[in-house]
Tab-separated table of C-alpha atoms in Angstrom:
chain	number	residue	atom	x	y	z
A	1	UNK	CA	0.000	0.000	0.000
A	2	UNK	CA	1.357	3.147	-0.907
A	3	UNK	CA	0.384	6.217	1.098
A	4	UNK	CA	-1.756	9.125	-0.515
A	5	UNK	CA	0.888	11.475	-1.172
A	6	UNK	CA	2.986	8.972	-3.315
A	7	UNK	CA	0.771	8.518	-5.808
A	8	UNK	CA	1.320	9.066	-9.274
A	9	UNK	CA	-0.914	12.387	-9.962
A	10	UNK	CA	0.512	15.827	-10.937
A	11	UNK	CA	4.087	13.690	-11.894
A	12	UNK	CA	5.455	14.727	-15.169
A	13	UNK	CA	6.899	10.989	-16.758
A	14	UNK	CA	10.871	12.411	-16.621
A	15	UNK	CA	13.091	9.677	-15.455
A	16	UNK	CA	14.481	11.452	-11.858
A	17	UNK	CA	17.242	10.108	-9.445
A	18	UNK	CA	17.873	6.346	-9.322
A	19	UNK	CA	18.220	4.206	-6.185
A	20	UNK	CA	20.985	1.897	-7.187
A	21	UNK	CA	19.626	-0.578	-4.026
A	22	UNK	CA	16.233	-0.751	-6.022
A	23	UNK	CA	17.257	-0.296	-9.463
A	24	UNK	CA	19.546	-3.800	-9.606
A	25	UNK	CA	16.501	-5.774	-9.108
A	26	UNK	CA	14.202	-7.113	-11.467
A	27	UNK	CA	10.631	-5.895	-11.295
A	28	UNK	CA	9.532	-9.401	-10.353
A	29	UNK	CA	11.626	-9.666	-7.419
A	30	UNK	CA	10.475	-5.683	-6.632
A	31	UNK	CA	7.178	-6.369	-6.443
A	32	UNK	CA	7.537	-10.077	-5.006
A	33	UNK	CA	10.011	-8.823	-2.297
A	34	UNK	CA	9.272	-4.881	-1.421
A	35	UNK	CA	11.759	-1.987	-1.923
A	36	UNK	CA	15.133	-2.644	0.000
A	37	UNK	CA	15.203	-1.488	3.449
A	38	UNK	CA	11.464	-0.740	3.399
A	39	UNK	CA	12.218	2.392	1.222
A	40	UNK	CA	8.963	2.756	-0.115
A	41	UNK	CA	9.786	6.091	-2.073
A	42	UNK	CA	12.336	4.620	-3.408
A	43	UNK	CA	10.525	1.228	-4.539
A	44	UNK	CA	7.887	3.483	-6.118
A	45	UNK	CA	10.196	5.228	-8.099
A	46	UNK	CA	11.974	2.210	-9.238
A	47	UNK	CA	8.821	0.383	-10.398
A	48	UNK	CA	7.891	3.568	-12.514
A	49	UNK	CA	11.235	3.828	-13.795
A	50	UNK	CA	11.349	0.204	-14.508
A	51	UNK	CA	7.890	0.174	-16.525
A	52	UNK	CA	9.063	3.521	-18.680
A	53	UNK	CA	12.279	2.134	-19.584
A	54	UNK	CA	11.566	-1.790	-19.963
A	55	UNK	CA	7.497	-2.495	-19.819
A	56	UNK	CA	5.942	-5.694	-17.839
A	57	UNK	CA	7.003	-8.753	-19.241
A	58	UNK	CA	4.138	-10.541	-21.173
A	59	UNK	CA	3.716	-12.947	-24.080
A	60	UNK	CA	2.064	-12.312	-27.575
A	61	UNK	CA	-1.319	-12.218	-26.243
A	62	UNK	CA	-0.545	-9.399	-23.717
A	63	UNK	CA	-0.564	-11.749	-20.533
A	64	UNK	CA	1.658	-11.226	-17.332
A	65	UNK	CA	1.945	-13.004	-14.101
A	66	UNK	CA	3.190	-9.221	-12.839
A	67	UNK	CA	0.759	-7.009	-14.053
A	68	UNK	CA	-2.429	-6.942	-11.876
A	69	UNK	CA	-0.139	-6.930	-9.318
A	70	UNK	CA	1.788	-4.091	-10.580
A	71	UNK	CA	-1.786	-2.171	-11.559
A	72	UNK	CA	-2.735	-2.402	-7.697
A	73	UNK	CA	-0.018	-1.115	-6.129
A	74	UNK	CA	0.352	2.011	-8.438
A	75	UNK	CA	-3.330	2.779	-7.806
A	76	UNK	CA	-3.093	1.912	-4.299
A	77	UNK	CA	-5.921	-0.384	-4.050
A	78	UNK	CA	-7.074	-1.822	-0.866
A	79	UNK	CA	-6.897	-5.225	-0.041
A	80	UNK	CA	-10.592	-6.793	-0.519
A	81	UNK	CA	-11.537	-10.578	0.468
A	82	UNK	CA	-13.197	-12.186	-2.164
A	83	UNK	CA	-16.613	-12.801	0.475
A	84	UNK	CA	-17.124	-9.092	-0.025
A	85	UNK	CA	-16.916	-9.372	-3.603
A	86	UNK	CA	-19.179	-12.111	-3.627
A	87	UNK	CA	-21.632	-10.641	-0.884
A	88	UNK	CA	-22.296	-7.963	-3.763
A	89	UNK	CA	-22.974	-10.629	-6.407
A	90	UNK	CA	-25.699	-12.366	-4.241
A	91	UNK	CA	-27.325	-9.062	-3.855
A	92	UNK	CA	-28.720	-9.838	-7.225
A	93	UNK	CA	-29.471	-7.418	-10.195
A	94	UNK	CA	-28.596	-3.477	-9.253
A	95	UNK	CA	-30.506	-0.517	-10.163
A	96	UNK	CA	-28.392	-0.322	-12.947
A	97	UNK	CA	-28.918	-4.000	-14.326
A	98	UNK	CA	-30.866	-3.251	-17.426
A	99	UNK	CA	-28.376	-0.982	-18.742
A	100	UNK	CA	-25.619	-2.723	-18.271
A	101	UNK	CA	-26.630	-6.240	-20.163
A	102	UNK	CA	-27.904	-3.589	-23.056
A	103	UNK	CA	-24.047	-2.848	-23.254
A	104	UNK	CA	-21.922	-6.225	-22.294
A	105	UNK	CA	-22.550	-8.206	-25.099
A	106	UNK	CA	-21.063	-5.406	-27.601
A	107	UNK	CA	-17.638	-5.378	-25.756
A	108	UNK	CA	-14.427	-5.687	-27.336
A	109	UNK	CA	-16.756	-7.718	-29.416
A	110	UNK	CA	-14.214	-8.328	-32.660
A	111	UNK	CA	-11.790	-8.966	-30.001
A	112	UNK	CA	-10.482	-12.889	-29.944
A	113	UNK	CA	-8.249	-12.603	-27.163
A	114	UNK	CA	-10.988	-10.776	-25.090
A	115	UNK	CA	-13.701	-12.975	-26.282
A	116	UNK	CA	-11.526	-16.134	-25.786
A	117	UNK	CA	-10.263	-15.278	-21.949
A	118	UNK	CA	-13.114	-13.325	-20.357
A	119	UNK	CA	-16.668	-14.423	-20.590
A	120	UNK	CA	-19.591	-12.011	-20.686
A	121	UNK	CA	-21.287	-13.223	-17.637
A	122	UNK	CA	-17.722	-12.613	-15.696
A	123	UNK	CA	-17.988	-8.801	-17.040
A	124	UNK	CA	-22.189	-8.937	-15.983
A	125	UNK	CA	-20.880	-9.610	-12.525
A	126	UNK	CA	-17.973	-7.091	-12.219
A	127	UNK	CA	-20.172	-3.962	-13.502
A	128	UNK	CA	-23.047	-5.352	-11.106
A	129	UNK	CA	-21.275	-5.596	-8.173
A	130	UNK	CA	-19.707	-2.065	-9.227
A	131	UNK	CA	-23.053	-0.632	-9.694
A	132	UNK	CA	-24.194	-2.236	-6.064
A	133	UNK	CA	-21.419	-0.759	-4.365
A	134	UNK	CA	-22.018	2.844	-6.296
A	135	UNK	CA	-25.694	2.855	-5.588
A	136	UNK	CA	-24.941	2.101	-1.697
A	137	UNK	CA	-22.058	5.390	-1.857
A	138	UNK	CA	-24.730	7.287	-3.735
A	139	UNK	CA	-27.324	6.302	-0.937
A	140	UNK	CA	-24.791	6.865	2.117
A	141	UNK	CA	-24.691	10.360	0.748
A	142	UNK	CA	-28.205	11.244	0.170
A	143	UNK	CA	-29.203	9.598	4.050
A	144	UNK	CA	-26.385	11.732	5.402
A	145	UNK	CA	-27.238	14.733	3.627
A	146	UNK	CA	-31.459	14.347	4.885
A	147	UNK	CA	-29.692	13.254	8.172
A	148	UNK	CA	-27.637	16.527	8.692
A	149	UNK	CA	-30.803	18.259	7.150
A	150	UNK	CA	-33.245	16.884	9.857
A	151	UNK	CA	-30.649	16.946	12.815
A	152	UNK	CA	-30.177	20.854	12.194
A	153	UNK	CA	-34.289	21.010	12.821
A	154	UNK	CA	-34.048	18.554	16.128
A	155	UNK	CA	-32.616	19.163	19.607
A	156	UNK	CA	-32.027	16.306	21.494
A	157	UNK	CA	-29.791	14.464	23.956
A	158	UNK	CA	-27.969	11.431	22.556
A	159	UNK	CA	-27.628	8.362	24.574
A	160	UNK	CA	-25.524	4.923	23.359
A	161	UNK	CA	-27.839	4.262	21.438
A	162	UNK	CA	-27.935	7.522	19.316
A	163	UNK	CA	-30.893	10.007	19.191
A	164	UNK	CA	-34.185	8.476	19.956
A	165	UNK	CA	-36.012	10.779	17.383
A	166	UNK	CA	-33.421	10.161	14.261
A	167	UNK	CA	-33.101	6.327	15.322
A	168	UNK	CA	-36.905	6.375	15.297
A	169	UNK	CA	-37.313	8.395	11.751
A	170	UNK	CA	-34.163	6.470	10.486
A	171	UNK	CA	-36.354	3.700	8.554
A	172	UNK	CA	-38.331	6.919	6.832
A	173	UNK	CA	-34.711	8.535	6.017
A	174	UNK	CA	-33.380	5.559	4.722
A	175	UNK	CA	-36.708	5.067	2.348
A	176	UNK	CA	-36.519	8.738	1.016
A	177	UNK	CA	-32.999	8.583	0.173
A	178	UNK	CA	-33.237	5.295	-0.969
A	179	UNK	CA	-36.268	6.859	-3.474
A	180	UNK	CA	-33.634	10.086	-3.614
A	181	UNK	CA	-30.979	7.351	-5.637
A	182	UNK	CA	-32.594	4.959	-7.215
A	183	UNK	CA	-32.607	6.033	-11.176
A	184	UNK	CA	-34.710	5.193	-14.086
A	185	UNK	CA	-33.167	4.170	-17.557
A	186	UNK	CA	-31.002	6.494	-18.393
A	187	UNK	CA	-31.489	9.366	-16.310
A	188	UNK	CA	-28.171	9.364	-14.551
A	189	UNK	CA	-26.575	10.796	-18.074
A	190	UNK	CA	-28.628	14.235	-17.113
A	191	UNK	CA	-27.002	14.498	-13.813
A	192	UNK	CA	-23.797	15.706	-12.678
A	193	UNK	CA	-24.255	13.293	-9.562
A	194	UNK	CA	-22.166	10.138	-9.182
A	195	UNK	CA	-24.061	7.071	-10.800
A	196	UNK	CA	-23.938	3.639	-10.680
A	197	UNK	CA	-23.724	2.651	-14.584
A	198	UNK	CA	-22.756	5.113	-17.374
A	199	UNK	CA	-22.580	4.152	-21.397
A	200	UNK	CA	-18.678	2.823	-21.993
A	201	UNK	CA	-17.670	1.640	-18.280
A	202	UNK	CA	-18.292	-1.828	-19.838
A	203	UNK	CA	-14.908	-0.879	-22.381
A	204	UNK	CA	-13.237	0.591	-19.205
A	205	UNK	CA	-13.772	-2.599	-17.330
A	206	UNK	CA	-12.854	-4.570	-19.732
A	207	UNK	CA	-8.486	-4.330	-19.585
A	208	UNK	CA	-9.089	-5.212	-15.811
A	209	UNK	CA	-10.450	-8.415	-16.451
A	210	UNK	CA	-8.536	-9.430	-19.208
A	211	UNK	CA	-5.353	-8.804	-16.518
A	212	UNK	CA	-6.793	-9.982	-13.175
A	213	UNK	CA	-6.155	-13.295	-12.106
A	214	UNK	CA	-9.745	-13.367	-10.111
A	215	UNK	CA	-12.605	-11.276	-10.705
A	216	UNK	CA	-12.157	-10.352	-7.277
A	217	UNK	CA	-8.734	-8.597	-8.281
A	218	UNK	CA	-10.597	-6.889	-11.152
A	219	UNK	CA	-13.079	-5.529	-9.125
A	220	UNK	CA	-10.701	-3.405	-6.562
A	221	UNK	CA	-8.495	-2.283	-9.485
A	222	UNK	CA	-11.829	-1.187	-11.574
A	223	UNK	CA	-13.916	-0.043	-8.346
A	224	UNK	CA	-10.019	1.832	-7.236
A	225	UNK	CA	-9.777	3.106	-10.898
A	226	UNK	CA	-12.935	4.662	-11.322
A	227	UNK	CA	-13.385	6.437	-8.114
A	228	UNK	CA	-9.916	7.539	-7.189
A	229	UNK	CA	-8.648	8.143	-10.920
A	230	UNK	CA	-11.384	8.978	-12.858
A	231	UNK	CA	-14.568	9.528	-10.951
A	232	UNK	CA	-15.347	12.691	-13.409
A	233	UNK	CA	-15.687	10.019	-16.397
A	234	UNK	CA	-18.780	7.989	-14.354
A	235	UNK	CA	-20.409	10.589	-13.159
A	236	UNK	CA	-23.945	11.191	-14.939
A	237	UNK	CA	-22.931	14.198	-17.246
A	238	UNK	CA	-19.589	12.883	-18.067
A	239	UNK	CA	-18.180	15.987	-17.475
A	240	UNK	CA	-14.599	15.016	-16.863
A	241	UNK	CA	-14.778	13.445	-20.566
A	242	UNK	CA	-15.985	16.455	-21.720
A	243	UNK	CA	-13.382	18.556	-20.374
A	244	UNK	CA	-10.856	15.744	-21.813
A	245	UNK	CA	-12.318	16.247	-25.176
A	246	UNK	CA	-11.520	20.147	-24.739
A	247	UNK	CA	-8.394	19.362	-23.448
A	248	UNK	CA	-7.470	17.598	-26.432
A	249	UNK	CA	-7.938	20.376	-28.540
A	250	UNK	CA	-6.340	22.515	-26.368
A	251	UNK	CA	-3.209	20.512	-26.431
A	252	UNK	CA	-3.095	19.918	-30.357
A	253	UNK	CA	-3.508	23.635	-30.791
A	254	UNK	CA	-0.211	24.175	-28.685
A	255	UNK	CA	2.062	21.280	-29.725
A	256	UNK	CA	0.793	21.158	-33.187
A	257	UNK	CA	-0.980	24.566	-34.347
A	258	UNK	CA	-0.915	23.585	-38.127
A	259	UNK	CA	-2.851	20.160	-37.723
A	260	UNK	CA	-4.931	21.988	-35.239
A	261	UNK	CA	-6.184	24.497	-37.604
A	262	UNK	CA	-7.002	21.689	-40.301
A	263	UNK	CA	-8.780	19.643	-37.950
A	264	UNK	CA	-10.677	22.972	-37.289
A	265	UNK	CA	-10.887	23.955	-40.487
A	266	UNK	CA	-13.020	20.633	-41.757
A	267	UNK	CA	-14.951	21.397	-38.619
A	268	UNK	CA	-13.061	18.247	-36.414
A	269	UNK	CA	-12.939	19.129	-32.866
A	270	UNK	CA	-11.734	16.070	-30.816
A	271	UNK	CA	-16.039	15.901	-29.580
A	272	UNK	CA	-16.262	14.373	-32.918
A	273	UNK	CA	-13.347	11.775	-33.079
A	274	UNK	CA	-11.711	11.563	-29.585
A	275	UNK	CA	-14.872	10.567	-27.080
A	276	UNK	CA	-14.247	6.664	-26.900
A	277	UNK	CA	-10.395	7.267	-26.783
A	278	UNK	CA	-10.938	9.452	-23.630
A	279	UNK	CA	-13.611	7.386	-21.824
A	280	UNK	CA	-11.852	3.982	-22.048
A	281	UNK	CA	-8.151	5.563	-22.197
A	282	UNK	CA	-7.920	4.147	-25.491
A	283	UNK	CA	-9.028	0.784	-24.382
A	284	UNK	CA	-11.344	0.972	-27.542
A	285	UNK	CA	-8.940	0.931	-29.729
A	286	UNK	CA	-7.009	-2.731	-30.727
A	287	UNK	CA	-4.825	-4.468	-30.108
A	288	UNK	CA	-5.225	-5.601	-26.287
A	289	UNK	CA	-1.951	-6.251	-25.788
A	290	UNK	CA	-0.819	-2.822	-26.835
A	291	UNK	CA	-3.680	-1.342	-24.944
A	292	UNK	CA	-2.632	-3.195	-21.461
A	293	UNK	CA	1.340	-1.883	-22.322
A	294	UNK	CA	-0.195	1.447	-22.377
A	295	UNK	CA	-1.962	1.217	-19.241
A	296	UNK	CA	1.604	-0.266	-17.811
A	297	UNK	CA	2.562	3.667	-18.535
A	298	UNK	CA	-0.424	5.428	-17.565
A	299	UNK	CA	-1.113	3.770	-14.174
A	300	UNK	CA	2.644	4.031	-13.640
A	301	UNK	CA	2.700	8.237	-14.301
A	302	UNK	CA	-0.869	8.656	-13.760
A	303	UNK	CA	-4.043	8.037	-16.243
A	304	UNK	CA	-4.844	11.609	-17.076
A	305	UNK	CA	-1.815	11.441	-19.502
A	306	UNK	CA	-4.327	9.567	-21.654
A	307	UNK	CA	-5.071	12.966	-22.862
A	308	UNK	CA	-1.073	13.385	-24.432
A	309	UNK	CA	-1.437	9.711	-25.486
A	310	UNK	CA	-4.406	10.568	-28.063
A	311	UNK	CA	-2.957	14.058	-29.182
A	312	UNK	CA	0.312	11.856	-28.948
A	313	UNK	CA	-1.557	9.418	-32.026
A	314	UNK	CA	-3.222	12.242	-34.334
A	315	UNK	CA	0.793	13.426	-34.222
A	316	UNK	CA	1.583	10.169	-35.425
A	317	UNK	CA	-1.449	10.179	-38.049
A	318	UNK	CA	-0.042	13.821	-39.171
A	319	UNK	CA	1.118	13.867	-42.793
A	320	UNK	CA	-1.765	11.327	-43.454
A	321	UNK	CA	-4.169	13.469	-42.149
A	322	UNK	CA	-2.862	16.739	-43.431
A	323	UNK	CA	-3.042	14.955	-46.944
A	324	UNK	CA	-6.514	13.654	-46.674
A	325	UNK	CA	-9.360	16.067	-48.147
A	326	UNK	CA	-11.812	14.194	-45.598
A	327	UNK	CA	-9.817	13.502	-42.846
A	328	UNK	CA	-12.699	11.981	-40.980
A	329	UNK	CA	-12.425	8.914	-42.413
A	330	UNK	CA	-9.124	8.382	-41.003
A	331	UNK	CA	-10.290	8.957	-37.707
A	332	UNK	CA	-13.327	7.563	-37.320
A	333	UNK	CA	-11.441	4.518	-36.439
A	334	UNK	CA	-7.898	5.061	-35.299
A	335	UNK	CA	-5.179	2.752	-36.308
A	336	UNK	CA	-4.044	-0.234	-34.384
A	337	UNK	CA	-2.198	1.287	-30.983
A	338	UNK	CA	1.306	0.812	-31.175
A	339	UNK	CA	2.414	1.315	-27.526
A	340	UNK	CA	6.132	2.175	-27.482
A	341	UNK	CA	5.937	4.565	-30.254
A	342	UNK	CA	3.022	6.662	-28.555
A	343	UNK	CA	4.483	6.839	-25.527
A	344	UNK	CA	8.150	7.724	-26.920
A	345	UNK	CA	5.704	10.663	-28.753
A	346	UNK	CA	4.198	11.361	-25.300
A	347	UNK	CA	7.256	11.757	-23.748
A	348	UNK	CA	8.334	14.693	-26.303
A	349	UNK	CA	4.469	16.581	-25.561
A	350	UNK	CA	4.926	16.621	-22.209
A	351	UNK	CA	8.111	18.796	-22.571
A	352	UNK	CA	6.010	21.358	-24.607
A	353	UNK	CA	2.557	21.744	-22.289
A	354	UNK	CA	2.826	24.917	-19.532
A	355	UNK	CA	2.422	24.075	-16.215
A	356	UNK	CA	-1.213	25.542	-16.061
A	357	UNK	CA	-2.295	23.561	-18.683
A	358	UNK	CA	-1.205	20.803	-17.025
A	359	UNK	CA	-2.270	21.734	-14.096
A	360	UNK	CA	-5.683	21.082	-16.037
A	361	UNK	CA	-4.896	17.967	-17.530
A	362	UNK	CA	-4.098	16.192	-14.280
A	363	UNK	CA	-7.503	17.636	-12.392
A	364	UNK	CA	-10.187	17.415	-15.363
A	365	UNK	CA	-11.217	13.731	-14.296
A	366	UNK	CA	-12.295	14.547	-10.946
C-alpha cells in the first residue's frame, strides 16, 4: 500500500534520481520482495522507472503473471476478500442491471483474445457488483445529507444508542434517500451526480479483467480506478470526458498549431473523433496487448496522460491526415495502438505543455 501522497498524480513521466539498491533488481523480485530497506519512495520510483524504460514482461497475447499486481499497487488499491466481492454478487441485479446487459454483449466484441479469456457473464458480474457498491455510496450520501438536514431542525440528547427521534425516523430517512438514488433508464446521463452505470464503463472494465487473475482482483483495481482516478468520467454528465475532449484540442492547438487548424478547419474538434479514446483511455482501440502496455505507462505516471497519449496518435497520423481532403475517415477509427511509439511521442508533448495547462490535464477527471 502506498500512502496518498505517493501517488502518481501531478508527476510529469521524466526519469528522476535512481536508487541503485532498487534499481539492480528485477521488477519481479520488486514487487515479489518490497523496496530494500522498506524504502517505499524509493521502490515506487523504481517500479515507474522500470515500466518507462523496460514495460511488464508478457507474451504475444498481452498476458503477465506481474501485471495486476503491478496495476494495484500504483493505484493503491485496498486489499478486498473475495466474500465481499461475492456478498455484492448475491445481492442480485442493481438498479443499474438493465443498462448494463444492453451494453456487455457489444464489448471488445471483434476482439479474440478478449472474447476467448473473459466471458460475458464474468464482465455482468464485475459492472453489477460495481453498480451495487455505487448505488450504496450514492445512498450513504443522500441519508447523510437528509440526516444533517433533519438533525439541524431537532434538539435532542444522545444516549448509546444515538438520538431516539433520528433512530426512530431512520427507517423513513433511509426510504426517502433510498427513493432520492434509485434512477430510471437512463437518467443518470442528465445528472452531474455520481451514478452507478454510465454508457462505456463496460470498455473501461474490460483491460481489468482481461489482466486480473480473479474477478475479485478486477473488481478493486476497476472499483479503485474509477473512483480515485477517474470519478469525473462515471459521473452522470460525463463531465470530466468532456473537459478531456476540450483538453485535447487545447493541447493539439499548442504542440501542433498547423494540424490543429485543419482539424478545425473541416470542422473536427476532438467531440467528434476523440470521445471513446478518452472514456476507455484508449481501451477501444485494438490491439489488447498494446492497450494493457499502455496502461503499464499510464497507471505508472498517472491516467490523465491519456489525454497526451491521443494528441500523442493524431501526431503520429499527421502527414496522413494533413493529406486527406476528408480527414474523418481516417479517424473515425484510429489505427491499431502501437504502444512504445506513442508513448516515446508522449514523452516529447509533455516537454512542450505549460504548467497551467497541465495543471488542467491532471484535475479534469475529478
Amino acid at each position: 500500500m502506498t500512502p496518498p501522497n505517493l501517488g502518481s498524480a501531478g508527476r510529469r513521466p521524466i526519469p528522476g534520481k535512481r536508487s541503485v539498491a532498487t534499481d539492480a533488481l528485477s521488477l519481479d523480485r520488486l514487487i515479489r520482495d518490497g523496496p530494500p530497506d522498506g524504502d517505499l519512495v524509493g521502490g515506487l520510483e523504481a517500479t515507474r522507472l522500470k515500466i518507462l524504460d523496460q514495460g511488464i514482461k508478457s507474451d504475444s497475447d498481452g498476458m503477465s503473471p506481474l501485471r495486476i499486481y503491478v496495476w494495484l499497487i500504483l493505484l493503491n488499491a485496498p486489499v478486498l476478500e473475495t466474500d465481499s466481492y461475492l456478498a455484492l454478487i448475491h445481492r442480485g441485479a442493481s438498479p443499474a442491471y438493465s443498462k448494463i446487459r444492453n451494453d456487455t454483449f457489444r464489448t471488445l466484441a471483434t476482439d479474440p483474445l478478449f472474447r476467448r479469456r473473459v466471458s460475458e457473464a464474468s464482465l455482468i458480474r464485475l459492472l453489477n457488483a460495481v453498480a451495487w457498491k455505487l448505488n450504496d455510496a450514492k445512498e450513504e450520501r443522500a441519508a447523510d445529507k437528509l440526516a444533517s438536514s433533519t438533525n439541524s431542525k431537532v434538539t435532542n440528547t444522545a444516549n448509546v444508542h444515538g438520538s431516539p427521534e433520528l433512530s426512530t425516523s431512520s427507517p423513513a430517512i433511509k426510504s426517502r434517500a433510498r427513493a432520492l438514488t434509485l434512477t430510471t433508464e437512463g437518467s443518470d446521463v442528465a445528472t452531474s451526480e455520481p451514478g452507478t452505470y454510465v454508457q462505456g464503463m463496460n470498455v473501461l472494465a474490460a483491460p481489468f479483467l482481461y489482466a486480473a487473475r480473479s474477478e475479485a482482483e478486477a473488481f478493486v483495481a476497476f472499483h479503485r480506478f474509477i473512483t480515485n482516478e477517474c470519478p469525473g468520467y462515471v459521473r452522470g454528465a460525463m463531465d470530466g470526458v468532456h473537459k478531456g475532449l476540450a483538453l485535447v484540442d487545447k493541447v493539439l492547438a499548442i504542440v501542433d498549431p498547423k494540424l490543429s487548424l485543419y482539424l478545425l478547419s473541416k470542422g473536427m474538434n476532438a467531440e467528434l473523433y476523440a470521445f471513446p479514446s478518452v472514456l476507455t483511455l484508449c481501451a477501444c482501440t485494438p490491439p489488447l496487448p498494446e492497450v494493457l502496455r499502455l496502461w503499464d505507462f499510464l497507471f505508472a505516471y498517472g491516467a490523465h496522460l491519456n489525454i497526451l497519449c491521443i494528441v500523442a496518435q493524431l501526431v503520429i497520423l499527421r502527414n496522413a491526415i494533413l493529406n486527406s481532403p476528408s480527414p474523418t475517415k481516417i479517424l473515425r477509427s484510429f489505427p491499431p495502438i502501437q504502444a512504445e511509439m506513442v508513448k516515446e511521442v508522449t514523452l516529447t508533448l509533455v516537454k512542450k505543455i505549460p504548467d497551467d495547462v497541465y495543471s488542467e490535464i491532471v484535475s479534469h477527471a475529478k
